[in-house]
Short mmCIF file of C-alpha atoms in Angstrom, two decimals:
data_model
loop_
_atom_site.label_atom_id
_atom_site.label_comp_id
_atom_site.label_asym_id
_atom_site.label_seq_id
_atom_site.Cartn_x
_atom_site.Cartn_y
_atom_site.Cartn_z
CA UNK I 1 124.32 50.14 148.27
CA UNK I 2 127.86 49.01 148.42
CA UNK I 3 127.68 47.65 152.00
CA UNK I 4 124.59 45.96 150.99
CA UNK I 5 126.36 44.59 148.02
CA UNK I 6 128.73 43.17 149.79
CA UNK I 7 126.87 42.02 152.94
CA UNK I 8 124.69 39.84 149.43
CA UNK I 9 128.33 38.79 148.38
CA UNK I 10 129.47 37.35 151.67
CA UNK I 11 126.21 35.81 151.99
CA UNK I 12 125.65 34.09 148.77
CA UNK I 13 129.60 32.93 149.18
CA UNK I 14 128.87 31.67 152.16
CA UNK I 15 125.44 29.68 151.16
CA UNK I 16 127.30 28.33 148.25
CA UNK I 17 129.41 26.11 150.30
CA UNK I 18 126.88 25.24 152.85
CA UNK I 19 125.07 23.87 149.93
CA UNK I 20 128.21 22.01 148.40
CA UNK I 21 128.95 20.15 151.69
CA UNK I 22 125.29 19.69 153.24
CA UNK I 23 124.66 15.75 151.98
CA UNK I 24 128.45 15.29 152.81
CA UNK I 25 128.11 16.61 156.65
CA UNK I 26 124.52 14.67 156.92
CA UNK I 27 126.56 11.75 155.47
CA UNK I 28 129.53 12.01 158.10
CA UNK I 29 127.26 12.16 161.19
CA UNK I 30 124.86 9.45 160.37
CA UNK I 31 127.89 7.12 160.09
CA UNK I 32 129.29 8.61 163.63
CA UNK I 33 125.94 8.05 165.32
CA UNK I 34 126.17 4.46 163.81
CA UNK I 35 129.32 3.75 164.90
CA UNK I 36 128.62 5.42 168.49
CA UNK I 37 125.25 3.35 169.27
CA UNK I 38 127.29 -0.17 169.11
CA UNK I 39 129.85 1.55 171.40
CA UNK I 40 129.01 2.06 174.83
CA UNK I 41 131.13 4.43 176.64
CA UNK I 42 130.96 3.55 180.48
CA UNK I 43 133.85 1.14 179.92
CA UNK I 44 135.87 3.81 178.13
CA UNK I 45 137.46 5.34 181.38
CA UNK I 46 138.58 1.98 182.41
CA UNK I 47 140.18 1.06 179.72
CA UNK I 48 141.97 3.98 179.19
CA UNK I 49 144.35 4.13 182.33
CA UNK I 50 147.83 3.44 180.74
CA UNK I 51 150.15 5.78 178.69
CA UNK I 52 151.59 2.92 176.63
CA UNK I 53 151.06 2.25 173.02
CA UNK I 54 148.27 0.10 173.21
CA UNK I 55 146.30 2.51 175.04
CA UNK I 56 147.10 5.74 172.92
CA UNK I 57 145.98 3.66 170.34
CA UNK I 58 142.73 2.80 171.77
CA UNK I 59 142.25 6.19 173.11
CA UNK I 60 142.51 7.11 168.91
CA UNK I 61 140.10 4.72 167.74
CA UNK I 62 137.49 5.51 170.30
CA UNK I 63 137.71 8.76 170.05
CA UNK I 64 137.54 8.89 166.13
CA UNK I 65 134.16 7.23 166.62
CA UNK I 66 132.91 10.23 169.06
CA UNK I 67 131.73 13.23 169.27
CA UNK I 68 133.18 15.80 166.47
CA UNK I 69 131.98 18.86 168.62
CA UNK I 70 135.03 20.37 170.05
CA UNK I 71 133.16 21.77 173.37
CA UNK I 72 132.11 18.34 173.82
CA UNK I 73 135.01 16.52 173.51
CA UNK I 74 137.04 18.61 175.96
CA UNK I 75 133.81 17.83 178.28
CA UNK I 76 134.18 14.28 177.74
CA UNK I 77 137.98 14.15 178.05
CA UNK I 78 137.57 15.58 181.82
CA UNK I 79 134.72 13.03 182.51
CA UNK I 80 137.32 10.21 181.13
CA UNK I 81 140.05 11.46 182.91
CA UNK I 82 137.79 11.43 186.13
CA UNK I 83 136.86 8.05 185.53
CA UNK I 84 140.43 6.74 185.98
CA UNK I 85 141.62 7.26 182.24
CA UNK I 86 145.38 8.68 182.03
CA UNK I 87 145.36 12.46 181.47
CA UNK I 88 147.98 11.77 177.68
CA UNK I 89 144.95 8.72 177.06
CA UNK I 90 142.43 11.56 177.66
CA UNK I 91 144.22 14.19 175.50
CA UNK I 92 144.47 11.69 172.91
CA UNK I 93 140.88 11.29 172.68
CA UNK I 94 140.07 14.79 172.57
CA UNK I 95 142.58 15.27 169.81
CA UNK I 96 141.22 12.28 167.66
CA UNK I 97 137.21 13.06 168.26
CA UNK I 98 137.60 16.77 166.81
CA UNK I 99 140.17 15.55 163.70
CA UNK I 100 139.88 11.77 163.35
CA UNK I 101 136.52 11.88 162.29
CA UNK I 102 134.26 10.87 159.39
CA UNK I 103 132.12 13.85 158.68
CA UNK I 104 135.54 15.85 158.85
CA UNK I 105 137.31 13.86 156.02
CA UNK I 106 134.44 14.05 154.15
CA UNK I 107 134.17 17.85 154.29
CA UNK I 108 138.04 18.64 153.40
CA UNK I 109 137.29 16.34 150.70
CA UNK I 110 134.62 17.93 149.42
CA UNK I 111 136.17 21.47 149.82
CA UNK I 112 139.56 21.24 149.17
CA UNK I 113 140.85 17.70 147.81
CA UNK I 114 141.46 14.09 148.55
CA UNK I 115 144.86 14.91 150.02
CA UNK I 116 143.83 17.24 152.49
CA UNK I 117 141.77 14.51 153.84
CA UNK I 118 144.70 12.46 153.92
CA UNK I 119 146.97 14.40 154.95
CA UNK I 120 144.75 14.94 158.49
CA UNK I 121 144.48 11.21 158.91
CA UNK I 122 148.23 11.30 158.76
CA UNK I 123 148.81 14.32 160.83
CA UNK I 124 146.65 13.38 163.55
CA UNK I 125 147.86 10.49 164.61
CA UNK I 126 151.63 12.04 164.53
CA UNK I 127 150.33 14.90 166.68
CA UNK I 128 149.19 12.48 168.87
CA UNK I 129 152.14 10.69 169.19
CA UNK I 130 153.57 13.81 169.89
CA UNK I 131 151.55 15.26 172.69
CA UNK I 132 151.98 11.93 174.10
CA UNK I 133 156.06 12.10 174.19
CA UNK I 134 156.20 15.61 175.31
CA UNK I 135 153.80 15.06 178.16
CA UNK I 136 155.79 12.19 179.30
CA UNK I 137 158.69 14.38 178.79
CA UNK I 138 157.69 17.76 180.39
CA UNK I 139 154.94 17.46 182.45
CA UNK I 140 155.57 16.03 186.13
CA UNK I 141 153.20 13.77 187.89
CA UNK I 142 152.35 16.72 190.61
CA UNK I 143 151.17 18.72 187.90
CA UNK I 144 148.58 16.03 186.82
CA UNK I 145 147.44 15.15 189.74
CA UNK I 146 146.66 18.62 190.35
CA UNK I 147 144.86 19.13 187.26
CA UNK I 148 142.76 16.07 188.81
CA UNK I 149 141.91 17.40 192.20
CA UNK I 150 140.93 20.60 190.15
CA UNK I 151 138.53 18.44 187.73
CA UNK I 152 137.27 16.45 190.82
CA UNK I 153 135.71 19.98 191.71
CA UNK I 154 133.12 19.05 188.19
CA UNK I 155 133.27 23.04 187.51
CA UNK I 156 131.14 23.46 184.26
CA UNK I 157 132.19 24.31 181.26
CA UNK I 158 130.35 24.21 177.84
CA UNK I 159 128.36 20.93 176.32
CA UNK I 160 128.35 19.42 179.59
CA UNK I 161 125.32 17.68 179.49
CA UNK I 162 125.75 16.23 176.15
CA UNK I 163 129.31 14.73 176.90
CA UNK I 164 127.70 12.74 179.58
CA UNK I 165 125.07 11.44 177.47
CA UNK I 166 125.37 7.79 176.08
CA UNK I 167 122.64 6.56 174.07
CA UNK I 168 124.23 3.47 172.73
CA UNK I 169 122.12 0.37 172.59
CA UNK I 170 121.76 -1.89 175.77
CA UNK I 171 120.15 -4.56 173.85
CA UNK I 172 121.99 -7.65 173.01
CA UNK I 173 122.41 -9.31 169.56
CA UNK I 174 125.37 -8.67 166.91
CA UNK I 175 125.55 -5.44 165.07
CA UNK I 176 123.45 -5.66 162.53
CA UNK I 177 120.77 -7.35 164.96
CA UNK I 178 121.17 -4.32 167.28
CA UNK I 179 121.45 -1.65 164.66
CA UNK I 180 118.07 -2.83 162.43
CA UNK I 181 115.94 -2.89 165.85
CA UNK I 182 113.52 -0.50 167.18
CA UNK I 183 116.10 0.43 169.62
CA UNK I 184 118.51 0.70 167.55
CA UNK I 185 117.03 3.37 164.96
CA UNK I 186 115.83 5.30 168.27
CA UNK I 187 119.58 5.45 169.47
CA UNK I 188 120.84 7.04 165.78
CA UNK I 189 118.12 9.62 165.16
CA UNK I 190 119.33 10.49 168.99
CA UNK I 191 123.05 10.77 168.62
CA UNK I 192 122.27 12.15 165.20
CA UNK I 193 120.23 15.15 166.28
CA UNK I 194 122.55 15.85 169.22
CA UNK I 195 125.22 15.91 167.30
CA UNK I 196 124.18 18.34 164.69
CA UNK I 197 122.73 20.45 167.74
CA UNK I 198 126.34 20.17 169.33
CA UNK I 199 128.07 21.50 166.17
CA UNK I 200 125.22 23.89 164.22
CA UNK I 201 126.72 27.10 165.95
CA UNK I 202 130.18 26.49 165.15
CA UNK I 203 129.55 25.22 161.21
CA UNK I 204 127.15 28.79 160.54
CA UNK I 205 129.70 30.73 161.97
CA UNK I 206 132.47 29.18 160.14
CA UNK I 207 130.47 29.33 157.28
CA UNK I 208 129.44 32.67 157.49
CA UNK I 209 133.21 33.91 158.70
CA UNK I 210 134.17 32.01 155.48
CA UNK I 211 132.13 33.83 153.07
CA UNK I 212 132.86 36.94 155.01
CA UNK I 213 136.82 36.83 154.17
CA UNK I 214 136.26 35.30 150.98
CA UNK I 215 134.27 38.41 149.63
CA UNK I 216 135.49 41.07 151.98
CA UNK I 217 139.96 40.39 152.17
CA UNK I 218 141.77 40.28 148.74
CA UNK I 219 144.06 37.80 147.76
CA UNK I 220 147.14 40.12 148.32
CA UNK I 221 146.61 40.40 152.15
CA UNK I 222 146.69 37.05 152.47
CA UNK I 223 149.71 36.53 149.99
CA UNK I 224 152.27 39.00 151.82
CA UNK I 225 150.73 37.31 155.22
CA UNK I 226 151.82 34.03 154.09
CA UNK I 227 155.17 35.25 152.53
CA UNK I 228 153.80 33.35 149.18
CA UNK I 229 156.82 35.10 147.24
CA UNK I 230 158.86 33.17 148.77
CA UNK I 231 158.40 29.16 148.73
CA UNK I 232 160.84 28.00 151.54
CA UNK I 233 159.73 30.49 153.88
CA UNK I 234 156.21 30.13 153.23
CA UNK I 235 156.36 26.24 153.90
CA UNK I 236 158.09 27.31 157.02
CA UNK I 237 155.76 30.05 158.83
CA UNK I 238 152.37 28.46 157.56
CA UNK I 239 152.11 26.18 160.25
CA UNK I 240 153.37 28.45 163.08
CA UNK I 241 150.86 31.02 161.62
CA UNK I 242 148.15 28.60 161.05
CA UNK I 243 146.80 27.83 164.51
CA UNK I 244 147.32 31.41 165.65
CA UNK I 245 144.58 32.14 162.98
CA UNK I 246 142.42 29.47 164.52
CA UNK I 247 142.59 30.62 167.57
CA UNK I 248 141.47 34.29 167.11
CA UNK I 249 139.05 32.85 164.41
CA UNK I 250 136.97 31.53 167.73
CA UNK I 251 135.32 29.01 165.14
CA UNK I 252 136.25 25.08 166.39
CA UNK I 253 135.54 21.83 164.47
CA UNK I 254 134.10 21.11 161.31
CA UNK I 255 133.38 25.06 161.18
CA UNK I 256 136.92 25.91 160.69
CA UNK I 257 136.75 23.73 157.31
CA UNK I 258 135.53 26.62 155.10
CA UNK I 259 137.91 28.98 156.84
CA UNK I 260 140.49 26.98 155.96
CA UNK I 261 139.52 26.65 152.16
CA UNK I 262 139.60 30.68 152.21
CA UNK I 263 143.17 30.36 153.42
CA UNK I 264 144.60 27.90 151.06
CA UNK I 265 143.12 30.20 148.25
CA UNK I 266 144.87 32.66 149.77
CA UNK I 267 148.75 31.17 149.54
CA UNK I 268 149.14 29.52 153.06
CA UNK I 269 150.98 26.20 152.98
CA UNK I 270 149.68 22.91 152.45
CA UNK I 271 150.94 21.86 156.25
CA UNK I 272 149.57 25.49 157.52
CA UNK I 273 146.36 24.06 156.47
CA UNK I 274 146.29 20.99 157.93
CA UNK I 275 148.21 22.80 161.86
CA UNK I 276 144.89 25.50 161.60
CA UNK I 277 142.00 22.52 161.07
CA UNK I 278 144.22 20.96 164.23
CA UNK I 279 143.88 23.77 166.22
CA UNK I 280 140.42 23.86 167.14
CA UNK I 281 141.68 22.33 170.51
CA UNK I 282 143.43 25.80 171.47
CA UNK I 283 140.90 28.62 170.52
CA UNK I 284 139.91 31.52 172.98
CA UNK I 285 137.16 29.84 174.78
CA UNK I 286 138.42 26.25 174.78
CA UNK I 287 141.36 27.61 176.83
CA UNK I 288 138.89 29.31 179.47
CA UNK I 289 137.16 25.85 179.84
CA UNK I 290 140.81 24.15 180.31
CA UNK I 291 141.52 27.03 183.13
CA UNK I 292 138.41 26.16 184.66
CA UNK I 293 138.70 21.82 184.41
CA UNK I 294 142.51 21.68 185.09
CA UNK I 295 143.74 24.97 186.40
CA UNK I 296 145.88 27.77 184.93
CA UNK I 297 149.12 25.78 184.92
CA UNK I 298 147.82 22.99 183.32
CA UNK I 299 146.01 25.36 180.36
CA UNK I 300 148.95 26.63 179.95
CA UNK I 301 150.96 23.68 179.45
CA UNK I 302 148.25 22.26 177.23
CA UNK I 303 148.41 25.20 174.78
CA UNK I 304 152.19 24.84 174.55
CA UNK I 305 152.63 21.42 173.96
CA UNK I 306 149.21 21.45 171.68
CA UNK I 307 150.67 24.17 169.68
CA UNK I 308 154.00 22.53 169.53
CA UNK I 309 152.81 19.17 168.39
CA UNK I 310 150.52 20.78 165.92
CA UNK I 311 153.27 23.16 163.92
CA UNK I 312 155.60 19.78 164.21
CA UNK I 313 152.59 17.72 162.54
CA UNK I 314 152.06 20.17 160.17
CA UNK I 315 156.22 20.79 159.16
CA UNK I 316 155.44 16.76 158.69
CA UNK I 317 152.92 17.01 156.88
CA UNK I 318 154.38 19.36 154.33
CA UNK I 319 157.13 17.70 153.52
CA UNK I 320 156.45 14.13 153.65
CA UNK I 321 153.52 15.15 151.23
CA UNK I 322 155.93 17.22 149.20
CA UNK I 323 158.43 14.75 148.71
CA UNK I 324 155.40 12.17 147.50
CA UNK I 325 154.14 15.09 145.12
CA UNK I 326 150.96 14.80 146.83
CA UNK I 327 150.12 18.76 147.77
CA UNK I 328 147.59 19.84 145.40
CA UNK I 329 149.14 22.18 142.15
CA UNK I 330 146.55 24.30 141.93
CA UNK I 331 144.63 26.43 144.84
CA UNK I 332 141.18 25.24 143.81
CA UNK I 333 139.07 25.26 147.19
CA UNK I 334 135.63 25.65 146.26
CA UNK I 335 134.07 29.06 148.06
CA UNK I 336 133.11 30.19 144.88
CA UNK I 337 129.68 31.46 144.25
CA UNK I 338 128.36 28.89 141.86
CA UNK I 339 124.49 28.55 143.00
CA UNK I 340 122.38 25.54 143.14
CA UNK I 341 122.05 23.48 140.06
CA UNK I 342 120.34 20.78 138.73
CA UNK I 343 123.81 17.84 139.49
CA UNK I 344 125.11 15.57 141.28
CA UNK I 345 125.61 17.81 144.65
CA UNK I 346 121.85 18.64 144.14
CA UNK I 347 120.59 14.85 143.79
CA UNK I 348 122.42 13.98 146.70
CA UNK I 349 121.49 16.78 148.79
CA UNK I 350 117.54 16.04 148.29
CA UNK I 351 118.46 12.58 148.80
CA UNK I 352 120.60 12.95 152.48
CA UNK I 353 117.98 15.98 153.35
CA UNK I 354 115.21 13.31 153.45
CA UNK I 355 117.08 10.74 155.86
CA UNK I 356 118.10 13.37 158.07
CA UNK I 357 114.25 14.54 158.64
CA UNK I 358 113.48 10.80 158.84
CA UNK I 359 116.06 10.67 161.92
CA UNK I 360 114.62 13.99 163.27
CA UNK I 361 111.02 12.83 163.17
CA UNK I 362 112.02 9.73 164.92
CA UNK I 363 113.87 11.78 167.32
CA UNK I 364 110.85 13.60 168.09
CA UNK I 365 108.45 10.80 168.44
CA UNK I 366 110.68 9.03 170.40
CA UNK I 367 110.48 11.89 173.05
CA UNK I 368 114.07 13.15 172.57
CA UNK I 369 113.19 16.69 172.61
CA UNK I 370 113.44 17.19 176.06
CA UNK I 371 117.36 16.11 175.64
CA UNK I 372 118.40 19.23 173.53
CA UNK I 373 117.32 21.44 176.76
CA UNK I 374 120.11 19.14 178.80
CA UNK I 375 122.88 19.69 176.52
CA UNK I 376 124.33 22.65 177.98
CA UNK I 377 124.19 21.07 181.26
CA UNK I 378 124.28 23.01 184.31
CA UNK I 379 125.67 21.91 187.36
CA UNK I 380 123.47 20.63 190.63
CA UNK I 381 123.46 23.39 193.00
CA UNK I 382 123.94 20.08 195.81
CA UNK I 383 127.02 19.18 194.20
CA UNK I 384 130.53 19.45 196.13
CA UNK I 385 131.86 16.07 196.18
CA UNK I 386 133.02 15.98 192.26
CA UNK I 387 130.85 14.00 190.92
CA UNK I 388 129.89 13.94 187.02
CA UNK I 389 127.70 17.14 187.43
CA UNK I 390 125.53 16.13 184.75
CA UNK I 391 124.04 12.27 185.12
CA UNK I 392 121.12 11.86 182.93
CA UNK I 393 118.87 9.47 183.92
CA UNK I 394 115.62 9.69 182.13
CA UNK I 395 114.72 7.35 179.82
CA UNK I 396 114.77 7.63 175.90
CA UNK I 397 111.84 5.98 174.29
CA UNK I 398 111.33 3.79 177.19
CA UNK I 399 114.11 1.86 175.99
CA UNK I 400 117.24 4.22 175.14
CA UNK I 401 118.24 5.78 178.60
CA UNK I 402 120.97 8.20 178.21
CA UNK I 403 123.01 6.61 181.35
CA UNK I 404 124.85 8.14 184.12
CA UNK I 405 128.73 8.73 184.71
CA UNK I 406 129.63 5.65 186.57
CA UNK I 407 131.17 7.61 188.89
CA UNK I 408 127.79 9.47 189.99
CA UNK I 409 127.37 9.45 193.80
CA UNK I 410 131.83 8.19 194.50
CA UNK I 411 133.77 10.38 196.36
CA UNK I 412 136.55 11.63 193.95
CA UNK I 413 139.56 10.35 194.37
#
């Protein structure tokens, strides 16, 4: 009875917070697939081919409108890269499309506070500065182009074929034109489904490793772990200890969220927060897929200068916030077990839970369902001249075509 018990305890933990952040998540990726059907990505590579200010910053924007699945952003950031985007430009991306993005500011909102939310908008774009420097420091041009006859070779890795989808709206018109039209409400419900399908794994297992430690570790573990008895050293070790977590948590993205609220209930620091949401970019199987895109050498130099940049960001962090007396007083995430009632998470739940099955029905009718079975993506057997392994071709609704790399059918380079 007592493993039952708390197998119930872990579960009803973890279906409380699925139910406090459901409208907010449905919320977050409606507004991404809005943002990412006015935005075509074909031109992306191109314009990505400097290291220079202008470009990191462009790299940041665009990729705070993508994708928020971590497997698919790495995906994409290859497919830039081979498309004549700098390697720093394509790191960039990656780094802003997994913690730039709306649904994920709306979550650490919801979850933890305000300033968490803030302080990742911050952090983010200091990491990325970061990365940037120390690549241009560190990392010698035979090394990159290495890591791009290795890409060239298109060897698969995970979310493959949903990286090199782009459903964005060919029409003409101005945004609101484009966005109101038949095609336009095809190309949402599209990106919206696929994104959800891209990220469902990783926010039940997040959610579900969430409730798991909330019910199952006591508080004291996780106070001697993060040296809470002692307030200097604890602002000092929780964001070295912070992605390490992350990484042997195997949970990426927006699932990492709840993890994290476990953790900041448990004494880490207000910057180890914010270094092990970063870290979804270094887990266990993200560094496989790096070995396999860009070689060993390359992995390797990614996870040091990722985990480097993201422990800097995060000393940042905590005591820029500090000195603004912005870190939150109290450790107040909400994993508690508080049940569905009749308020204002409830109302807007119903309300978000309706739009989303709109979007899926359209989805459906459109004749999108075939899409979710290309998402994996596995590469042509015919393949050995590094092309995009994964051009998709067929049409969406007669009218949304998820288009193919422009580099489908070039020799690499």
């Amino acid at each position: 009875m007592r493993v039952l018990d708390a197998l119930g305890h872990a579960l009803a933990l973890a279906g409380s917070m699925t139910w406090q952040v459901t409208w907010s998540l449905i919320l977050g990726f409606t507004l991404s697939a809005v943002v990412q059907a006015v935005i075509r990505r074909e031109t992306i590579g191109r314009m990505l081919g400097g290291t220079g200010p202008k470009t990191l910053a462009l790299a940041t924007g665009l990729g705070a409108a993508s994708s928020s699945c971590s497997y698919a952003a790495v995906a994409l950031g290859r497919s830039l890269f081979r498309r004549g985007a700098s390697f720093i430009a394509a790191m960039a991306f990656e780094i802003a499309s997994t913690n730039l993005v709306i649904e994920l500011g709306i979550i650490l909102a919801l979850l933890l506070s305000w300033q968490f939310t803030a302080a990742e908008f911050v952090g983010g774009p200091i990491m990325i500065v970061l990365m940037a420097v120390a690549f241009r420091l560190f990392v010698r041009a035979r090394l990159i182009d290495a890591a791009r006859r290795q890409a060239d070779k298109g060897l698969a890795g995970s979310m493959e074929g949903h990286a090199a989808m782009d459903m964005s709206i060919s029409s003409g018109g101005g945004f609101w034109h484009r966005l109101a039209s038949r095609d336009g409400y095809t190309a949402v419900s599209g990106i919206f489904v696929m994104e959800w399908a891209a990220v469902i794994r990783d926010i039940a297992v997040g959610l579900l490793i969430a409730g798991a430690v909330a019910a199952w570790v006591p508080n004291s573990f996780w106070q001697h772990l993060f040296l809470t008895g002692h307030p200097l050293a604890a602002k000092l070790w929780g964001p070295i200890i912070g992605p390490v977590i992350s990484m042997l948590s195997f949970v990426c993205s927006i699932g990492n969220v709840p993890l994290a609220a476990v953790l900041w209930n448990g004494g880490i620091s207000f910057g180890g927060v914010i270094s092990f949401i970063f870290a979804d970019l270094i887990i266990i199987p993200i560094l496989v897929i790096y070995r396999k895109y860009y070689g060993t050498k390359m992995m390797l130099t990614i996870l040091a200068i990722f985990y480097a940049t993201m422990v800097a960001a995060g000393y940042i962090v905590e005591f820029a916030f500090g000195a603004l007396g912005l870190i939150p007083a109290e450790r107040a995430a909400k994993v508690a077990n508080t049940g569905i009632q009749w308020n204002y998470t409830t109302v807007l739940n119903i309300i978000f839970l309706l739009l989303a099955a709109a979007l899926l029905v359209r989805f459906i009718r459109s004749g999108g369902w075939p899409m979710l079975k290309m998402m994996g993506g596995t590469p042509d057997a015919h393949d050995h001249h590094g092309n995009d392994p994964h051009p998709l071709g067929q049409a969406h609704a007669g009218a949304i075509a998820p288009r193919p790399s422009p580099d489908a059918g070039k020799e690499p380079r």
